[in-house]
PDB file of N, CA and C in Angstrom:
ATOM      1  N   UNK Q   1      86.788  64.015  89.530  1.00 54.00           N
ATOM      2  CA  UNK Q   1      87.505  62.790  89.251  1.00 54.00           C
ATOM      3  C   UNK Q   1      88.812  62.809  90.044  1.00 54.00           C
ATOM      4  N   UNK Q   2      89.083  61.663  90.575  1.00 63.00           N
ATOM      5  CA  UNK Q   2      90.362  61.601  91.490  1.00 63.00           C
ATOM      6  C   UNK Q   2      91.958  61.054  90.763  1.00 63.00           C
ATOM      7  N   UNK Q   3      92.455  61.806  90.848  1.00 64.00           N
ATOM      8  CA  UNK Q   3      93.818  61.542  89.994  1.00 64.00           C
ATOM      9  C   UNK Q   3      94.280  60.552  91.318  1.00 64.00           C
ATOM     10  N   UNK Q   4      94.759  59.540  90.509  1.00 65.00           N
ATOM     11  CA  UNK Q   4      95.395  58.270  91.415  1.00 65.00           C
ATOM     12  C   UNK Q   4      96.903  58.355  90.798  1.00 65.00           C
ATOM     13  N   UNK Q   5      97.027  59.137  90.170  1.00 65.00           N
ATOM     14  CA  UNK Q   5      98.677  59.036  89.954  1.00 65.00           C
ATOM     15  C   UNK Q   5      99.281  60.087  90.361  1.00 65.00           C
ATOM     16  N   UNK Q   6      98.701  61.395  91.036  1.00 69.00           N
ATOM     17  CA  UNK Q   6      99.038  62.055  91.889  1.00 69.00           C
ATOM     18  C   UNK Q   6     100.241  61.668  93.325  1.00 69.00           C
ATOM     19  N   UNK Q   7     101.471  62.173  93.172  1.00 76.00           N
ATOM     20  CA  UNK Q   7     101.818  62.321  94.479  1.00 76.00           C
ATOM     21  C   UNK Q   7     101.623  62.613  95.663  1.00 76.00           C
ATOM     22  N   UNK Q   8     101.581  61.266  96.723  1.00 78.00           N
ATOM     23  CA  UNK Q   8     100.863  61.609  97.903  1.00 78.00           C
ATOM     24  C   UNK Q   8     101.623  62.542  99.210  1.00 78.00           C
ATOM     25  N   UNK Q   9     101.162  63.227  99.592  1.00 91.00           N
ATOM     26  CA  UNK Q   9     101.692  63.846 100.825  1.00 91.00           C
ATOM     27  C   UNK Q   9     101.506  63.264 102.537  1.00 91.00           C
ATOM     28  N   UNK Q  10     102.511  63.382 102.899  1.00 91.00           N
ATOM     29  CA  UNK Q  10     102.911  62.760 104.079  1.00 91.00           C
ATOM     30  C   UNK Q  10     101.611  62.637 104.555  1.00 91.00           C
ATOM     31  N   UNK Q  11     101.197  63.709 104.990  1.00 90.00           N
ATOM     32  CA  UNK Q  11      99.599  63.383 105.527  1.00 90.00           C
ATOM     33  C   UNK Q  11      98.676  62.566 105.212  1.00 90.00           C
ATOM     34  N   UNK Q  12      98.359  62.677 103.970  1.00 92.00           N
ATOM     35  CA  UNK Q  12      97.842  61.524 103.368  1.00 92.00           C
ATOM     36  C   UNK Q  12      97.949  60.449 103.458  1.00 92.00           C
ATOM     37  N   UNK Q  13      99.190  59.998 103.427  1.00 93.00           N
ATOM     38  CA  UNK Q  13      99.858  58.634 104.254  1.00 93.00           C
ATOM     39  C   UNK Q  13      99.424  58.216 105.130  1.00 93.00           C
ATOM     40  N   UNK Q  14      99.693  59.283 106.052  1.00 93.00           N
ATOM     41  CA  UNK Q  14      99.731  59.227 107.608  1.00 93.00           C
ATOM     42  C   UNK Q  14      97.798  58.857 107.894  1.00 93.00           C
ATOM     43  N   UNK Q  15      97.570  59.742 107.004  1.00 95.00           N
ATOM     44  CA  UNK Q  15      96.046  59.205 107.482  1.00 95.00           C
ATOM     45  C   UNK Q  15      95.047  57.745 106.449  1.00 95.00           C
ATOM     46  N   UNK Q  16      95.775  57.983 105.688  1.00 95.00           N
ATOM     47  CA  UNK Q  16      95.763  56.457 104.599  1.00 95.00           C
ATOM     48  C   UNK Q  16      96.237  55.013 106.341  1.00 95.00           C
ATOM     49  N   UNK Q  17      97.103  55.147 107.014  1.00 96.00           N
ATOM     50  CA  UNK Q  17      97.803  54.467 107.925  1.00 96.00           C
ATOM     51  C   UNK Q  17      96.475  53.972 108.962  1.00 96.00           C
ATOM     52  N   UNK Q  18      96.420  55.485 109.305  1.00 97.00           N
ATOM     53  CA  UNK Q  18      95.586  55.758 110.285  1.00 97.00           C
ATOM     54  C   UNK Q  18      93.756  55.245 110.255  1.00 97.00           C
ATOM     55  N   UNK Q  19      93.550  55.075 109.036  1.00 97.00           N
ATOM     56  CA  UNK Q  19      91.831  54.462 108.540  1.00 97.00           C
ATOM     57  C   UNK Q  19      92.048  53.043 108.503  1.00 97.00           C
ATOM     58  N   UNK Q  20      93.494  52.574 107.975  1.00 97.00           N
ATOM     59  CA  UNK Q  20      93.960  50.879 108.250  1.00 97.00           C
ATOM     60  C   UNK Q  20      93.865  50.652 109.432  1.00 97.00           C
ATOM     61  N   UNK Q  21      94.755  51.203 110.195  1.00 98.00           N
ATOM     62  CA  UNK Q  21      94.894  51.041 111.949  1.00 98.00           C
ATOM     63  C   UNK Q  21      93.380  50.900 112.757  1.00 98.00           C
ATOM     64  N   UNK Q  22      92.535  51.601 112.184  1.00 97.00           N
ATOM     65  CA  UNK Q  22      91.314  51.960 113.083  1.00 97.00           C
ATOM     66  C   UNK Q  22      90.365  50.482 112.232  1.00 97.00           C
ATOM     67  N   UNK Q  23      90.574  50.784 111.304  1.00 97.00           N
ATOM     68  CA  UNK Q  23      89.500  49.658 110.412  1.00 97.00           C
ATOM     69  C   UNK Q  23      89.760  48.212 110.740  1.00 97.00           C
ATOM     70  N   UNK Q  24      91.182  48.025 111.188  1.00 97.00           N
ATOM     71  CA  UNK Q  24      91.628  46.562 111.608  1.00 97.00           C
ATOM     72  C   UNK Q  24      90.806  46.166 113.263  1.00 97.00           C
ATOM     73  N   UNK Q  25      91.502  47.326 113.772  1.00 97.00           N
ATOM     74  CA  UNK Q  25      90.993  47.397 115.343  1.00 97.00           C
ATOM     75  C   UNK Q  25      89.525  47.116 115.680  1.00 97.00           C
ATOM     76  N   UNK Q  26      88.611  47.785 114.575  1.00 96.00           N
ATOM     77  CA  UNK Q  26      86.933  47.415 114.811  1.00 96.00           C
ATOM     78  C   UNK Q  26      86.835  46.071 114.101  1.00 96.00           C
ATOM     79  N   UNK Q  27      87.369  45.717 112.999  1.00 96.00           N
ATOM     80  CA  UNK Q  27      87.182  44.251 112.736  1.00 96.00           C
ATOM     81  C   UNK Q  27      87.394  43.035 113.787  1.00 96.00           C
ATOM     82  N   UNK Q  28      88.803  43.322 114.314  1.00 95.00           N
ATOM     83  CA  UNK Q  28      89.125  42.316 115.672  1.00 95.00           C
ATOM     84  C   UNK Q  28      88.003  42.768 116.625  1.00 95.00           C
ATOM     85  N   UNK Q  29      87.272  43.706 116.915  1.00 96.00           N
ATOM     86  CA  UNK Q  29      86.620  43.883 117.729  1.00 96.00           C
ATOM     87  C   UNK Q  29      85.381  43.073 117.403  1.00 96.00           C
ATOM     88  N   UNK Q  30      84.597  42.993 116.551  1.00 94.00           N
ATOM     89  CA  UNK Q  30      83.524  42.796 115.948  1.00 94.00           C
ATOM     90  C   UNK Q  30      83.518  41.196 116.180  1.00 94.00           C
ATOM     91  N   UNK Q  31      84.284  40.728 115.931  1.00 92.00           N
ATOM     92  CA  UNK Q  31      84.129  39.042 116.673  1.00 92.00           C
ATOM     93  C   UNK Q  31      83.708  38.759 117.797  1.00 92.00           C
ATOM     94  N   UNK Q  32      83.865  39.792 118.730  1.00 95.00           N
ATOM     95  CA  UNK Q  32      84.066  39.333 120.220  1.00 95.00           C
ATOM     96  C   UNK Q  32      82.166  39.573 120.451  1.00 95.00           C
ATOM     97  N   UNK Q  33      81.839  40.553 119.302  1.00 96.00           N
ATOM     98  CA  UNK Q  33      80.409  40.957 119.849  1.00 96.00           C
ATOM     99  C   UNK Q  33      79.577  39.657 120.447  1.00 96.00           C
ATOM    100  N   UNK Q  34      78.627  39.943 121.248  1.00 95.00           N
ATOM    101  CA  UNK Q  34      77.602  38.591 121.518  1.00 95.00           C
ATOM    102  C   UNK Q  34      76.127  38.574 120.840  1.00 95.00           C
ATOM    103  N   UNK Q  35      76.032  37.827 120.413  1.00 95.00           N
ATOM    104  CA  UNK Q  35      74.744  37.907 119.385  1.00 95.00           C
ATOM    105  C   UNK Q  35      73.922  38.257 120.007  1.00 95.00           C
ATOM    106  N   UNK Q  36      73.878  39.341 120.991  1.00 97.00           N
ATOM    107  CA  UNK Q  36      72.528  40.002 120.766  1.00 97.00           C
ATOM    108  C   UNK Q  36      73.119  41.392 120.548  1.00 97.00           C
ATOM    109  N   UNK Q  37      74.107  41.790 120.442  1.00 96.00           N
ATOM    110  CA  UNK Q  37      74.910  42.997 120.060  1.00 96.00           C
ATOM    111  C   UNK Q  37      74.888  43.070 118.714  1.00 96.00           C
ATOM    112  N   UNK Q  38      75.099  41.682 118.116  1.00 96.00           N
ATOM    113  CA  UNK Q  38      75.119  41.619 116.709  1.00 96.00           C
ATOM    114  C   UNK Q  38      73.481  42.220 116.349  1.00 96.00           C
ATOM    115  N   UNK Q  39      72.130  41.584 116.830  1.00 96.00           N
ATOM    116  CA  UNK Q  39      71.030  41.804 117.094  1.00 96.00           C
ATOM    117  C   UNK Q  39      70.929  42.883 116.906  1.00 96.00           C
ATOM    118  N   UNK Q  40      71.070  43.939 117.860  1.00 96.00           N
ATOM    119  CA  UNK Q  40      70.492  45.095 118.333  1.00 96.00           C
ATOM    120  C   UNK Q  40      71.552  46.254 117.032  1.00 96.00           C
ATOM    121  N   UNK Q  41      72.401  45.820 116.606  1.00 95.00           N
ATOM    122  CA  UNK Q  41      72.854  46.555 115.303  1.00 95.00           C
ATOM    123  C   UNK Q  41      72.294  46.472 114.152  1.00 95.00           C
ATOM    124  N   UNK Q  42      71.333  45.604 114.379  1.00 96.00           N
ATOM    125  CA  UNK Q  42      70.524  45.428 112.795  1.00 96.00           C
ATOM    126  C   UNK Q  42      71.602  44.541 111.741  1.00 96.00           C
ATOM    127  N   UNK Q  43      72.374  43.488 112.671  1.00 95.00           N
ATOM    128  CA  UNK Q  43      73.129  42.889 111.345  1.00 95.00           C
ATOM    129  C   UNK Q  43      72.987  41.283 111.655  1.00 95.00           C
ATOM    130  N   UNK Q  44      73.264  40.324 110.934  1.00 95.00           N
ATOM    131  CA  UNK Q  44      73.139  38.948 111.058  1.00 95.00           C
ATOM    132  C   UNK Q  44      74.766  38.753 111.758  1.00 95.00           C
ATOM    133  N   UNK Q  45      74.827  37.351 112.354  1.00 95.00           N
ATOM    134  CA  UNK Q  45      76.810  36.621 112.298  1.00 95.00           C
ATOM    135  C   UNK Q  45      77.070  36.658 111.055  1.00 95.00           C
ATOM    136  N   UNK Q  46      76.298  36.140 110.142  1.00 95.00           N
ATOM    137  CA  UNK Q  46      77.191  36.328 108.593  1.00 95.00           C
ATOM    138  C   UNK Q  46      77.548  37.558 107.995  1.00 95.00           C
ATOM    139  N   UNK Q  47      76.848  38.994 108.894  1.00 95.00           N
ATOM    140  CA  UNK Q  47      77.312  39.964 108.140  1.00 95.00           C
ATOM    141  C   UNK Q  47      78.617  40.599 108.801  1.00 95.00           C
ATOM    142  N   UNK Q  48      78.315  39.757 110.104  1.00 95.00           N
ATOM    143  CA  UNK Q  48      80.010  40.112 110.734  1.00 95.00           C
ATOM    144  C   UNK Q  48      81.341  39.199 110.940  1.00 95.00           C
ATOM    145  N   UNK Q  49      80.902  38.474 109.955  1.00 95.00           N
ATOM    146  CA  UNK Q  49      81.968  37.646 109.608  1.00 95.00           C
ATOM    147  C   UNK Q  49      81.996  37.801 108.338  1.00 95.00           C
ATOM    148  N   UNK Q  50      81.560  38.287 107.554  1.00 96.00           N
ATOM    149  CA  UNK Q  50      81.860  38.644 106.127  1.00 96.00           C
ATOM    150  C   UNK Q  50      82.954  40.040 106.296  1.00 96.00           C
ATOM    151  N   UNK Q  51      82.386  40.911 107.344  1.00 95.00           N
ATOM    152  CA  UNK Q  51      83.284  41.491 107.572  1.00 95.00           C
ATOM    153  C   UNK Q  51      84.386  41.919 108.480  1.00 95.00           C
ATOM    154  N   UNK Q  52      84.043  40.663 109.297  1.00 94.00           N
ATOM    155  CA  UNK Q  52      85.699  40.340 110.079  1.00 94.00           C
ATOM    156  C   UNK Q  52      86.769  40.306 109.362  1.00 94.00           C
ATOM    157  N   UNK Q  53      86.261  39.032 108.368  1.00 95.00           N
ATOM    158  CA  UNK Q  53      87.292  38.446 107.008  1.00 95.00           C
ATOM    159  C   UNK Q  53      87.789  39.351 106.396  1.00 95.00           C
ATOM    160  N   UNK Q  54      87.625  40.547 106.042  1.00 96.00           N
ATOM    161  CA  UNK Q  54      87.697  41.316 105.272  1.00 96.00           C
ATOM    162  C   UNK Q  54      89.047  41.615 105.711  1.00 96.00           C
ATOM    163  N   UNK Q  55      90.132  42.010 104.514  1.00 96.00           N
ATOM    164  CA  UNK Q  55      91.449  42.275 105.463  1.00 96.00           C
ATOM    165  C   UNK Q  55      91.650  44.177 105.540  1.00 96.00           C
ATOM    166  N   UNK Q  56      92.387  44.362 106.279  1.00 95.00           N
ATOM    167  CA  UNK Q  56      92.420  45.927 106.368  1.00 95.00           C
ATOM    168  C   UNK Q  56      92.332  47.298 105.465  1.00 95.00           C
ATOM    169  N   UNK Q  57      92.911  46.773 104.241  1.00 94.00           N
ATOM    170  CA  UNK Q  57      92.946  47.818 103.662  1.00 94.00           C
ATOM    171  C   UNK Q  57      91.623  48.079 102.232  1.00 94.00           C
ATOM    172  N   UNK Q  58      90.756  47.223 102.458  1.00 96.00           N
ATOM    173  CA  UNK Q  58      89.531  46.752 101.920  1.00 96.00           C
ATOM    174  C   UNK Q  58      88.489  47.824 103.117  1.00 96.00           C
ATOM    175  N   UNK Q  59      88.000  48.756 102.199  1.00 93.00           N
ATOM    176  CA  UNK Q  59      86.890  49.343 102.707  1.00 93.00           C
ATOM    177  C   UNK Q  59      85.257  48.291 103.093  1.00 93.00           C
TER     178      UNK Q  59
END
């Protein structure tokens, strides 16, 4: 079980930062795909715009 009221350590942060930073970056990316990229990933436009929308800190 994960204690959420635990004090976080810098690192943690830093990499809490760092999964936002990267998770935003593939979302902006994921628009630009061309539907046959979308295709060949095995996903629909609605499943990459469900998760374009999605804002950063949302797994």
């Amino acid at each position: 079980m994960t204690n959420h009221h635990a004090p976080l350590s810098l690192a943690a942060i830093a990499e809490t930062f760092d999964v936002w930073r990267e998770r935003a970056h593939q979302r902006r990316e994921l628009v630009h795909w061309s539907e046959r990229d979308i295709h060949d990933a095995g996903l629909s436009v609605g499943d990459v715009m469900a998760e374009a929308s999605k804002p950063f800190w949302r797994a």
